[in-house]
Short mmCIF file of C-alpha atoms and ligand atoms in Angstrom, two decimals:
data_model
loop_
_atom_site.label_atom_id
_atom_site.label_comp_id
_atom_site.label_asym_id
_atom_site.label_seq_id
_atom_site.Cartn_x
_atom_site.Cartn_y
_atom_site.Cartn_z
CA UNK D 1 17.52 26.15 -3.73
CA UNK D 2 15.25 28.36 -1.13
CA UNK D 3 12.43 26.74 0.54
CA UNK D 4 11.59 23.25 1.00
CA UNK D 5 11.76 20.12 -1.44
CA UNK D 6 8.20 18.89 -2.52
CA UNK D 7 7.34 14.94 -2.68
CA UNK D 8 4.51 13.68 -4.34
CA UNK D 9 5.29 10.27 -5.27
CA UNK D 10 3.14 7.66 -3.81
CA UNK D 11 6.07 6.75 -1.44
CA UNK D 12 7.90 7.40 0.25
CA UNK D 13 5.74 10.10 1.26
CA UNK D 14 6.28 13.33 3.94
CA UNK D 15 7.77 12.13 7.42
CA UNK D 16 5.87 13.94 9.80
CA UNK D 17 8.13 16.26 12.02
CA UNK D 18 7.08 14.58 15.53
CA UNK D 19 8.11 10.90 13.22
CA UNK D 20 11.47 12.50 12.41
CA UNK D 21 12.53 13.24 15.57
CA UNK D 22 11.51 10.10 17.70
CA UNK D 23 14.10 8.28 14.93
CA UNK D 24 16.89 11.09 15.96
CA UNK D 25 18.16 9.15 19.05
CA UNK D 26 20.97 7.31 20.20
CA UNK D 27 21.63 3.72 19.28
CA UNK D 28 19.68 1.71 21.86
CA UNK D 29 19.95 -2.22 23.41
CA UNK D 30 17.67 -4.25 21.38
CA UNK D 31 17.32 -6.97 24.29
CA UNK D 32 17.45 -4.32 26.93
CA UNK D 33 14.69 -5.51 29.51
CA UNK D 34 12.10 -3.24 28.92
CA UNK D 35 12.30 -3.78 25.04
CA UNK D 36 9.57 -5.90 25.36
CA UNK D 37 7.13 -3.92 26.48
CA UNK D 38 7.93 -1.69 24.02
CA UNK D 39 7.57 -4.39 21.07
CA UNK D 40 4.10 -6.09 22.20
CA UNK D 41 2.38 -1.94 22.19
CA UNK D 42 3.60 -1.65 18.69
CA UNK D 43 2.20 -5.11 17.72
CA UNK D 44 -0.94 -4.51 19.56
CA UNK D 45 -1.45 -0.75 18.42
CA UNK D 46 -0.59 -2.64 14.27
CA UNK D 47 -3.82 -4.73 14.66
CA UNK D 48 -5.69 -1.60 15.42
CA UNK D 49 -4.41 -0.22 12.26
CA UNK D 50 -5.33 -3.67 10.44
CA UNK D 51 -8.78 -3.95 12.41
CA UNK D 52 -7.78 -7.23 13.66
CA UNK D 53 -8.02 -8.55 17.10
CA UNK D 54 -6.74 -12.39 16.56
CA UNK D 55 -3.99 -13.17 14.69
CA UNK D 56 -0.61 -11.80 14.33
CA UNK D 57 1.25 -8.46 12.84
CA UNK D 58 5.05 -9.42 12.11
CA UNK D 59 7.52 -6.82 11.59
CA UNK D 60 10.56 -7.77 9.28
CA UNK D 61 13.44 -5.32 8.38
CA UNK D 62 13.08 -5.23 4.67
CA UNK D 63 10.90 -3.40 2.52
CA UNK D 64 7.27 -4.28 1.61
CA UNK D 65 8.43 -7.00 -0.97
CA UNK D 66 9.92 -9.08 2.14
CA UNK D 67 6.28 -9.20 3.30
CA UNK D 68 5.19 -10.71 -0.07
CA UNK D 69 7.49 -13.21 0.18
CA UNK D 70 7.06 -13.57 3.91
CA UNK D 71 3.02 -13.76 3.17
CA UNK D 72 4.05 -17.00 0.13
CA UNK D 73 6.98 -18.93 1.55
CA UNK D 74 5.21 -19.23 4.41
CA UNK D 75 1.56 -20.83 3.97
CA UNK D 76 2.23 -22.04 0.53
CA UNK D 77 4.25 -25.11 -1.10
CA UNK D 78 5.36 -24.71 -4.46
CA UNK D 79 3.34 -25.79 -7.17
CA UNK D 80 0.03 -25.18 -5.71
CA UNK D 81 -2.73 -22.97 -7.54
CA UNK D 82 -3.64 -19.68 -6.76
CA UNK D 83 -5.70 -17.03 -8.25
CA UNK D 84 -4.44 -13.72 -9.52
CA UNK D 85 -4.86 -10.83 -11.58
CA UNK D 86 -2.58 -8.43 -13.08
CA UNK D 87 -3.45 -4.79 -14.18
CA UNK D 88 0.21 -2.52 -13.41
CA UNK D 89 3.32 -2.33 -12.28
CA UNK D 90 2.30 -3.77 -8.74
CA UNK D 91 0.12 -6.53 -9.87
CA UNK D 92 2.83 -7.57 -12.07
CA UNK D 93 5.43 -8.20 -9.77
CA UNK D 94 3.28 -9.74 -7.32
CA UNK D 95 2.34 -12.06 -10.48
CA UNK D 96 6.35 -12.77 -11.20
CA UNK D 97 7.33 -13.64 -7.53
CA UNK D 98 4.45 -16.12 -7.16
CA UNK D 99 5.61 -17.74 -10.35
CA UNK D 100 9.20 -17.42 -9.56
CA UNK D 101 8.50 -19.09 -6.19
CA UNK D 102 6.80 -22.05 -8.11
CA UNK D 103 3.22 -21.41 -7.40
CA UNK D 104 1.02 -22.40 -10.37
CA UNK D 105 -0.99 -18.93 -11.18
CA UNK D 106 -4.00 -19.44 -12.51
CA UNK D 107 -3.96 -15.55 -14.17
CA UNK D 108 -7.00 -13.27 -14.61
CA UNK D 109 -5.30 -10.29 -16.88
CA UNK D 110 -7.01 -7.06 -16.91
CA UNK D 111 -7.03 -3.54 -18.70
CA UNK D 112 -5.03 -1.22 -17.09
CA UNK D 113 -7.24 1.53 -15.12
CA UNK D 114 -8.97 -1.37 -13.78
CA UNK D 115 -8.72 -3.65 -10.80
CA UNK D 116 -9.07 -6.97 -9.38
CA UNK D 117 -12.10 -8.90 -11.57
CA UNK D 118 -14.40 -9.99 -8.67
CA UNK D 119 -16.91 -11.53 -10.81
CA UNK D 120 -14.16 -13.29 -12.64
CA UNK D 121 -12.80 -14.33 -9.26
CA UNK D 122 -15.89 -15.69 -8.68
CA UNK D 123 -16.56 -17.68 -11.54
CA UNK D 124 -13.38 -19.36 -11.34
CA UNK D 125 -14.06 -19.83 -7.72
CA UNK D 126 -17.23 -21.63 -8.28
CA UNK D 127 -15.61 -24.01 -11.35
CA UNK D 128 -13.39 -24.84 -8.94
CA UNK D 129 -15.05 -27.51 -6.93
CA UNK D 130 -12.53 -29.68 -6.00
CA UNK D 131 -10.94 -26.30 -4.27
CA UNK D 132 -7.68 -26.79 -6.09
CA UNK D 133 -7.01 -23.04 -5.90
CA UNK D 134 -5.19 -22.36 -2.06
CA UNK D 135 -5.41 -18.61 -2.50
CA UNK D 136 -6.69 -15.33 -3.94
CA UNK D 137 -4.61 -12.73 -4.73
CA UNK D 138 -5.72 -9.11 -4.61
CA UNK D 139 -3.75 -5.91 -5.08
CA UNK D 140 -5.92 -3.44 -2.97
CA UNK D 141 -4.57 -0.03 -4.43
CA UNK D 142 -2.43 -0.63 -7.93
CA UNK D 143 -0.13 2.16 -6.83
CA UNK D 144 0.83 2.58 -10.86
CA UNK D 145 -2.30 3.11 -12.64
CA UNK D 146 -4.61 4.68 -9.14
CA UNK D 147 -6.51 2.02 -9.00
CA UNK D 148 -8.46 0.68 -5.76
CA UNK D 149 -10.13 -2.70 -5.88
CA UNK D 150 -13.16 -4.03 -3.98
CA UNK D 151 -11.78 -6.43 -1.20
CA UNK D 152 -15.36 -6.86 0.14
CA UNK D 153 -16.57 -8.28 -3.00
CA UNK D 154 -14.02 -10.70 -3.17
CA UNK D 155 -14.73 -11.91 0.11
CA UNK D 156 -18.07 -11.86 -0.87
CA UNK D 157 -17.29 -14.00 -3.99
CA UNK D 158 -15.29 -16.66 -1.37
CA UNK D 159 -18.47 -17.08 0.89
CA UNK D 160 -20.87 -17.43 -1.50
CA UNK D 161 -19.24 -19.96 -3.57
CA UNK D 162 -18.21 -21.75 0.12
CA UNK D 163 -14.34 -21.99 -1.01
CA UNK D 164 -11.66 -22.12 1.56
CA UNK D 165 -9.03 -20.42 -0.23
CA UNK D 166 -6.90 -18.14 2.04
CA UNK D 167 -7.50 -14.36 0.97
CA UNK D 168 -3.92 -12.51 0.28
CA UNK D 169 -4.43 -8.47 -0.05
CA UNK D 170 -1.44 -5.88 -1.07
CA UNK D 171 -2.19 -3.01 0.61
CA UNK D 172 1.19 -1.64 0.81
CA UNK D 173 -0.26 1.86 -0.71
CA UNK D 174 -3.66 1.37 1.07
CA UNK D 175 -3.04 0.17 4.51
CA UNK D 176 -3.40 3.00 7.15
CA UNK D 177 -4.70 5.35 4.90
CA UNK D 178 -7.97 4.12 3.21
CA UNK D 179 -10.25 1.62 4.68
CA UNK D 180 -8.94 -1.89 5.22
CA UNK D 181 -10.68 -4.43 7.41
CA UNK D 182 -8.17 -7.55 8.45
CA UNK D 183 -11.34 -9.12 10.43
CA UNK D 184 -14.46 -8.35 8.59
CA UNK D 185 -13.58 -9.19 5.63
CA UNK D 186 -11.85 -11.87 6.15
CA UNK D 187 -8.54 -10.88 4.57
CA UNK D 188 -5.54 -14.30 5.57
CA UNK D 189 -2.53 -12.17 4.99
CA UNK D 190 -2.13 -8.12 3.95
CA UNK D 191 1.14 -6.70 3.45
CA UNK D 192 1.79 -3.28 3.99
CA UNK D 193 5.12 -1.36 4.12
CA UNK D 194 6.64 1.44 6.24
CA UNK D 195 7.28 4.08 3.41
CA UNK D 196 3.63 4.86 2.39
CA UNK D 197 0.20 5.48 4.73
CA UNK D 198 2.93 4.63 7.65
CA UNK D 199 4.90 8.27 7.00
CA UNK D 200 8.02 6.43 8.05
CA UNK D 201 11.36 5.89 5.87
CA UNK D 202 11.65 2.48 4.00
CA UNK D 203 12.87 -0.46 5.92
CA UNK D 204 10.21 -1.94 7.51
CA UNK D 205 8.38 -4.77 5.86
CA UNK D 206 4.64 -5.09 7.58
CA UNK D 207 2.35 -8.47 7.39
CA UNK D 208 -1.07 -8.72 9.38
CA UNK D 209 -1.60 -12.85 9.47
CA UNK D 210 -5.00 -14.57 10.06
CA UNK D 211 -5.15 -17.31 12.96
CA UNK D 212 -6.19 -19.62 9.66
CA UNK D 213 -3.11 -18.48 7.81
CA UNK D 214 -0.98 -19.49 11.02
CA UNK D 215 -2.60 -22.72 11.07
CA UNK D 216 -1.38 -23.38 7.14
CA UNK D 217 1.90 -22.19 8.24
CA UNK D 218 1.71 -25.07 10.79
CA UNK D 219 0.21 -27.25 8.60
CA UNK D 220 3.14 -26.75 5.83
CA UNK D 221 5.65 -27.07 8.50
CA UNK D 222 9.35 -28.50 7.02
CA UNK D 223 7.36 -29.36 3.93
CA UNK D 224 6.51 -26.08 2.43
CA UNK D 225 9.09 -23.94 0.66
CA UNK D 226 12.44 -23.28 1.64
CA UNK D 227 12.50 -20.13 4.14
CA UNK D 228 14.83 -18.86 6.59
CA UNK D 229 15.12 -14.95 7.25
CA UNK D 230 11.56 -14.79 6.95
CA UNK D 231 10.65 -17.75 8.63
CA UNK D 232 7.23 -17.40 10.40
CA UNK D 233 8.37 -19.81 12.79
CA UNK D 234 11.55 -18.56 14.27
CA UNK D 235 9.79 -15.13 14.48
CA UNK D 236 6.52 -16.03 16.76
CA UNK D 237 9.26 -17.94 18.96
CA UNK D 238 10.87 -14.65 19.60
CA UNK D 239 8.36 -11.81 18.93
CA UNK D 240 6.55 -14.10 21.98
CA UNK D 241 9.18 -13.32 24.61
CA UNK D 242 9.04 -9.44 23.18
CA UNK D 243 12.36 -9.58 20.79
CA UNK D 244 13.38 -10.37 17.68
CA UNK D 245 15.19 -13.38 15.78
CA UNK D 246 17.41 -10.62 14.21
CA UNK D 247 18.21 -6.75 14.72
CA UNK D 248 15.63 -5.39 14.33
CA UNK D 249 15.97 -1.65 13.02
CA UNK D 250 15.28 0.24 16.50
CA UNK D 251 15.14 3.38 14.79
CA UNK D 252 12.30 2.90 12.70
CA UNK D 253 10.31 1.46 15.59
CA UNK D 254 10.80 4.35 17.71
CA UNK D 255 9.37 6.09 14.30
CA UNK D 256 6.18 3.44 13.99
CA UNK D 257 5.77 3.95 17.87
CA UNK D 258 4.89 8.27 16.99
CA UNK D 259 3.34 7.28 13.58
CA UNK D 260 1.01 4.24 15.10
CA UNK D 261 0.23 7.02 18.06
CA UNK D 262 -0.96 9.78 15.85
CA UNK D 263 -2.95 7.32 13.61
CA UNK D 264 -4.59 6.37 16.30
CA UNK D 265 -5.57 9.29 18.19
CA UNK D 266 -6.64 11.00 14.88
CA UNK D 267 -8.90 7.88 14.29
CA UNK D 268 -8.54 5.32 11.30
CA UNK D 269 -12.55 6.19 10.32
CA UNK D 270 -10.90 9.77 9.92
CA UNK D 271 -7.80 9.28 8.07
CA UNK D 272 -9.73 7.15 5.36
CA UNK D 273 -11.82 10.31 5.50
CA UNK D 274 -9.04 12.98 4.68
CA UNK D 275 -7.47 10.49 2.37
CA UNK D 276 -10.92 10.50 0.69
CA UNK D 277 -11.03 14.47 0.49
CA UNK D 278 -8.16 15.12 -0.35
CA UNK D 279 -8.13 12.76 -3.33
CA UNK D 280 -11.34 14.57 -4.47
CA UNK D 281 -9.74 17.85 -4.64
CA UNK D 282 -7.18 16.27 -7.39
CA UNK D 283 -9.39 14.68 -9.16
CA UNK D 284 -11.82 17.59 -9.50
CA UNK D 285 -8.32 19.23 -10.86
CA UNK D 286 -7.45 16.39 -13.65
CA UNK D 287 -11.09 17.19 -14.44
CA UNK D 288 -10.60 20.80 -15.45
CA UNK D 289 -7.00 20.52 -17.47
CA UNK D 290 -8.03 20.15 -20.99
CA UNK D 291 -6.49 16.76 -22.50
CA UNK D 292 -5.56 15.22 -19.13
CA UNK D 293 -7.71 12.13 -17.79
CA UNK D 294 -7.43 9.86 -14.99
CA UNK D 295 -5.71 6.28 -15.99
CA UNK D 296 -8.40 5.22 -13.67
CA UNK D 297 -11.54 4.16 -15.84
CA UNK D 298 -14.07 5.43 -13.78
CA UNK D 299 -14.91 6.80 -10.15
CA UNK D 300 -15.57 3.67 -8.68
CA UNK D 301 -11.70 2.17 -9.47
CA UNK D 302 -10.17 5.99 -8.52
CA UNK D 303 -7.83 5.08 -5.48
CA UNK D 304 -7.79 7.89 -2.79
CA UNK D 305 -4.19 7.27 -2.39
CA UNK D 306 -2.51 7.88 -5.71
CA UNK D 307 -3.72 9.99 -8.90
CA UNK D 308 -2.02 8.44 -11.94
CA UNK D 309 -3.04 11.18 -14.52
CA UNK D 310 -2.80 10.66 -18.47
CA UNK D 311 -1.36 13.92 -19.96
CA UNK D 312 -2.44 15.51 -23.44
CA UNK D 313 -1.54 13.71 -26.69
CA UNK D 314 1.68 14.90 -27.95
CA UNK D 315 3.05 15.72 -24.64
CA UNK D 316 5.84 13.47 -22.96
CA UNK D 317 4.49 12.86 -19.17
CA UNK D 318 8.55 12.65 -18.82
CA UNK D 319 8.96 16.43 -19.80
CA UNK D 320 6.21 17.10 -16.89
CA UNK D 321 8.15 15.00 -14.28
CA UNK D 322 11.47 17.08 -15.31
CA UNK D 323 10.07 20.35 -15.41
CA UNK D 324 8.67 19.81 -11.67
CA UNK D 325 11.78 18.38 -10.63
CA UNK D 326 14.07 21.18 -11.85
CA UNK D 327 12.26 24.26 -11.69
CA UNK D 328 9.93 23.92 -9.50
CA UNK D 329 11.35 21.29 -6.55
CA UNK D 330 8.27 19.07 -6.84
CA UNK D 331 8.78 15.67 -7.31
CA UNK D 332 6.03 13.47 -9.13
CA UNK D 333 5.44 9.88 -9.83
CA UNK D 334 6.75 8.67 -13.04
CA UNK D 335 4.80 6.55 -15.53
CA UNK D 336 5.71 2.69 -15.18
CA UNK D 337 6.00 -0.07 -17.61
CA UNK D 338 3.55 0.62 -20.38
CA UNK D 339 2.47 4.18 -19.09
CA UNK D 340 5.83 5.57 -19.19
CA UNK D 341 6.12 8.80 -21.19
CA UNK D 342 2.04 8.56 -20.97
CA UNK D 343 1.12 9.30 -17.60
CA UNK D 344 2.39 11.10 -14.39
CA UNK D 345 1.37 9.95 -10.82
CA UNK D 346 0.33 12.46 -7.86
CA UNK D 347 0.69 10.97 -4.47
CA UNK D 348 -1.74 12.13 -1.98
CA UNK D 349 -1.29 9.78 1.15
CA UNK D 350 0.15 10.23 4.72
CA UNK D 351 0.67 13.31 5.84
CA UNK D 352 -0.99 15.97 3.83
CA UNK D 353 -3.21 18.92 4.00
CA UNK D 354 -5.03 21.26 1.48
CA UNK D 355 -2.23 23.44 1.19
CA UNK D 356 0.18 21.21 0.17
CA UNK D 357 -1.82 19.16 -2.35
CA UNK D 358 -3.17 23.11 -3.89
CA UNK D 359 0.90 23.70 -4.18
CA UNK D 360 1.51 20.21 -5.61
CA UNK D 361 -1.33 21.17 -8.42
CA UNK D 362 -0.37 24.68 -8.87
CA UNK D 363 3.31 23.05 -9.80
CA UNK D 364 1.69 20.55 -12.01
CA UNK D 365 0.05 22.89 -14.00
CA UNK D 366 3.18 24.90 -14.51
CA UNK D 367 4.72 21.78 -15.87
CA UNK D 368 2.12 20.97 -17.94
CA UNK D 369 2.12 24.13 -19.64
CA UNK D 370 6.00 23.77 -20.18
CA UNK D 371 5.91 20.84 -21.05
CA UNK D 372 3.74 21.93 -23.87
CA UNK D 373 -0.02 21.20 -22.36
CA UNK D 374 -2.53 23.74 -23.89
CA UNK D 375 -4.72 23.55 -19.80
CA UNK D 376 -5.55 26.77 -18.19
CA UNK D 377 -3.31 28.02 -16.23
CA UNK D 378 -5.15 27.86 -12.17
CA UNK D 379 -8.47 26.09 -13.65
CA UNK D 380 -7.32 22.50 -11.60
CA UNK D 381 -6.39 24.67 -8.45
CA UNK D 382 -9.49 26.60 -8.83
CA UNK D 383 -11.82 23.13 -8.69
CA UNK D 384 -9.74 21.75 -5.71
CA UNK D 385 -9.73 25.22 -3.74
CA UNK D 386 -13.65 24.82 -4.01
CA UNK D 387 -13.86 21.46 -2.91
CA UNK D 388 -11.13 21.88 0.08
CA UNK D 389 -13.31 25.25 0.46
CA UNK D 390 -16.38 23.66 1.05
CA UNK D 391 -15.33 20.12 2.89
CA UNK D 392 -12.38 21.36 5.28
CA UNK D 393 -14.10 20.52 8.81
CA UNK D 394 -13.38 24.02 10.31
CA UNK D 395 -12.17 22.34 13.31
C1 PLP U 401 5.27 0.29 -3.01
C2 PLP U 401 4.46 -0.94 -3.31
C3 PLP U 401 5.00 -2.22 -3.28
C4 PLP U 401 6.45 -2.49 -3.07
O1 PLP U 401 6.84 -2.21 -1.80
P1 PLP U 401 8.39 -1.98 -1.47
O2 PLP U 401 8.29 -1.43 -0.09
O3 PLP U 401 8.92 -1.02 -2.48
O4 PLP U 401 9.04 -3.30 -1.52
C5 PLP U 401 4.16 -3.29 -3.48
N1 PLP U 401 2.87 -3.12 -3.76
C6 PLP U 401 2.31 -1.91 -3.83
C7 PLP U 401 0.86 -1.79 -4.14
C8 PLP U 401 3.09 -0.78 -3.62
O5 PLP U 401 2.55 0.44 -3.71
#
């Protein structure tokens, strides 16, 4: 093959160069002295991400499932009632591990290309005066339809129905790359993951925790769920003298410690920004192929972090995944669960630029059209080209 490999999957995503190489380094003393020091600037520099300024960031070495489970074992006891709602791939598994850890799941279900129901939320909320429910579920970005949910709202739902349930966010796809407030809007416990807005391998499981969600983790104590590896306990007693109850995976750190520096010197108000341009640009292209759509059901559920795109009728999304893959090196999302076969994703988060996302399309199109799609050839590249054209700052 000549030339580079293209990924545009929604994660992992492209590890920036200056990333790659701060993980290229010798094997290093995880309770050298001065690891430490090292350890409380990444936790510090993860609330900036987060926008939090009490509470806690834990790191675990596991993917961003650990951090689910992390988020539940720890400020939960099985068989209490919490509110959910399940509209892909993402949703769905949260759904199945709360129910597999015992927790009774009171479960809003929703059409696919939609998101979390606030109004819904909020009705339940309100019914619920004896505050029975102990939490509210809500999958920020549904990383396998493209769909972003309003976390505001269902804050706003919480507060104006004065319930105290603890506010649990997924933002493993949204989380350093489109806006996410820990603080303002109140979120208990968000769970991210290394391998998407982060630009760093998998391996790193990421959970921002409210001082109120540490307080029902003390509250639970020994009589909450069985938990051990992911114990919030043993880890505060160690992440407080700068180390970790395990090995932690050095490498990776040394990675967050160039990815958490370049977030943060670009600005987070910024990097929502790009995600949001960029995201435009693809849309505008879905937009001008004939038969294609958005799985998204309208602009104000279109996630700036993932397209999932519905191709033509009588043409296998599968056949467009293969075609990019083998003759054109460009690697797209697949179509989960019920969309597979239907739809194709495009991942546009981390580290992108016009460029690459006008190469990503131009390959798309090419496998359309293979892959039978009567769409003119350049028309989706043409409607991005204007809008990177005319939005690009020039500096
Ligand atoms: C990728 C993803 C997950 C799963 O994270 P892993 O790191 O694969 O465990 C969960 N939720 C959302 C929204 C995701 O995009």
């Amino acid at each position: 093959m000549n030339g580079n490999q293209h990924l545009f999957i929604p994660g992992p995503t492209n590890i920036p160069e200056p990333v790659r190489q701060a993980m290229n380094i010798p094997m290093e003393d995880m309770r050298a002295p001065d690891f430490p020091d090292f350890v409380s600037g990444l936790l510090t520099d993860l609330k900036k991400v987060y926008r939090m300024e009490a509470g806690r960031v834990f790191l675990f070495p596991s993917s961003g499932t650990g951090a689910w489970e992390s988020a539940i074992q720890n400020t939960l006891n099985s068989g209490e009632k919490v509110l959910m709602s399940r509209f892909g791939q993402f949703s769905l598994l949260w759904v199945d591990m709360a129910e597999r850890l015992g927790l009774d799941v009171d479960l809003c279900e929703v059409e696919w290309g939609k998101g979390v129901p606030a109004d819904d939320y909020k009705s339940k909320l309100a019914a619920d005066t004896s505050h029975s429910i102990k939490a509210v579920f809500c999958t920020q970005n549904e990383t396998a339809t493209g769909v972003k949910s309003d976390i505001a709202a269902v804050r706003a739902a919480l507060d104006e129905t004065g319930h105290p349930a603890m506010l649990f966010v997924d933002g493993v796809s949204s989380i350093a790359s489109v806006e996410f407030e820990m603080d303002k809007w109140g979120v208990d416990l968000a769970v991210s993951g290394s391998q998407k807005g982060f630009m760093l391998p998998a391996g790193l499981g990421i959970l921002g925790v409210s001082d109120k969600a540490l307080e029902a983790n003390k509250a639970i104590g020994n009589s909450g769920m069985n938990r051990c590896y992911f114990s919030f306990e043993d880890m505060i007693k160690l992440n407080d003298t700068g180390y970790f109850p395990y090995t932690p995976a050095t490498q990776l750190l040394r990675g967050l410690r160039v990815s958490l520096d370049m977030l943060i010197e670009v600005g987070m108000e910024n990097v929502w920004e790009r995600h949001n341009r960029l995201a435009e640009g693809v849309r505008l292209a879905v937009a001008a192929w004939d038969g294609c759509e958005l799985v998204s059901r309208g602009p104000e559920w279109a996630s700036d972090t993932v397209s999932a795109i519905y191709t033509p009728d009588g043409v296998d999304a599968r056949d467009v995944i293969s075609a990019g893959f083998y003759k054109y090196n460009t690697s797209f999302g697949t179509g989960l669960n019920k969309l597979m076969g239907k739809a194709f994703r495009i991942g546009h988060l981390g580290s992108l630029n016009p460029v690459m996302l006008c190469g990503a399309l131009s390959a798309a199109e090419m496998a359309l059209t293979d892959a039978g799609a009567k769409i003119e050839p350049g028309s989706g590249v043409a409607a991005a080209q204007a809008h990177y054209c005319a939005t690009t700052p020039s500096k």
